[in-house]
XYZ file of C-alpha atoms in Angstrom:
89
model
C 11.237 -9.479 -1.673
C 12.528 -10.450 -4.771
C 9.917 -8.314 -7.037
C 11.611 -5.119 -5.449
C 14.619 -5.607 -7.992
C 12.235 -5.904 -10.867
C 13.100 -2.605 -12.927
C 9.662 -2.762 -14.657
C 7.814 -2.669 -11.123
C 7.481 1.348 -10.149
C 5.175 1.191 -7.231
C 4.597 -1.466 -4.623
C 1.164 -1.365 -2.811
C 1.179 -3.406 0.664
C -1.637 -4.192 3.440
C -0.145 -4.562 6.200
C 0.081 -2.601 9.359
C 2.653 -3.609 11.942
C 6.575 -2.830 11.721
C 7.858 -6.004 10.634
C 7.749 -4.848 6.700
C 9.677 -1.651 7.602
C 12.722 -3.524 5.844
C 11.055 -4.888 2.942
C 9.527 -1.287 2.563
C 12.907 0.623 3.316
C 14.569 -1.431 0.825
C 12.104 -0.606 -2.110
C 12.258 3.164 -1.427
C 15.887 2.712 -1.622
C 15.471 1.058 -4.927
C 13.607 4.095 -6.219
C 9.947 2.052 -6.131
C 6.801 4.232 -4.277
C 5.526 1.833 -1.537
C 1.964 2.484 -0.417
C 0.724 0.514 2.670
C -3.171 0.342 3.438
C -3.920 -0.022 6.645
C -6.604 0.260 9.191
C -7.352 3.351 10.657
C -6.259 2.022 13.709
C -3.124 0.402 15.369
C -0.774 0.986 12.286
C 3.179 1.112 12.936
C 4.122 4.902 12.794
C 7.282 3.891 11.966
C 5.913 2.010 8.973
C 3.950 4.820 8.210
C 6.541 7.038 7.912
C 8.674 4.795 6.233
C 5.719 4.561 3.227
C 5.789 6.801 0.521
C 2.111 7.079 0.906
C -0.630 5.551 3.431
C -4.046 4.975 2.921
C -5.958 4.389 6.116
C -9.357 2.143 5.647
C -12.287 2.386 8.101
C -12.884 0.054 10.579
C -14.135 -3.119 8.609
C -16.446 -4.563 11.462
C -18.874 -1.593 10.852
C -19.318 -2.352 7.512
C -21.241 -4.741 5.268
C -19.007 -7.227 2.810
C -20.547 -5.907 -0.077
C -18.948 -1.973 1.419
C -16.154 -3.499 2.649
C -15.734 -4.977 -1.644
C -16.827 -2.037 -3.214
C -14.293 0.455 -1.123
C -11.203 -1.968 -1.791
C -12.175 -2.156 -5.598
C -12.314 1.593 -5.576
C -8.951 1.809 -4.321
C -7.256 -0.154 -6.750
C -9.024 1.434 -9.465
C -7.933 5.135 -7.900
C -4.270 2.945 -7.571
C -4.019 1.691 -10.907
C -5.214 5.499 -12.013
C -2.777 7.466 -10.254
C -0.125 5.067 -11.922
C -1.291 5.688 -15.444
C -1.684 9.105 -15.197
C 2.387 8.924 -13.941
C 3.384 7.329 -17.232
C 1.713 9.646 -19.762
């Protein structure tokens, strides 16, 4: 919890999916960070949800193949590590 207070830390991006991080999650929005969970599509908090800044929902993993299931997380910290560039410019 500690990295919350870390003033060169902007954005916080969490997998998790069940209500027990709404504190950790409430307290970095209160510290002016953007906290985005990824989560299944399925069986997420909605309290946690609406606590996030921003939620990104993945597919159900058991449909897909490891080599999907490594490709779409890679693409989502690339579009991640985009979006915060393009803030700092």
């Amino acid at each position: 919890m500690k990295i919350i207070y870390n003033p060169k830390i902007n954005t916080l991006a969490l997998a998790v999916r069940d209500a027990h991080f709404i504190p950790l999650v409430f307290e970095a929005r209160r510290m002016g960070k953007e906290v985005i969970v990824i989560t299944p599509a399925e069986k997420v908090s909605e309290a946690l949800h609406n606590t996030a800044s921003k939620t990104i929902k993945l597919p159900l993993l058991k449909t897909m193949s490891q080599f999907s299931i490594r490709q779409k997380l890679t693409d989502l910290l690339l579009a991640l590590k985009g979006e915060a560039f393009k803030r700092k410019m």
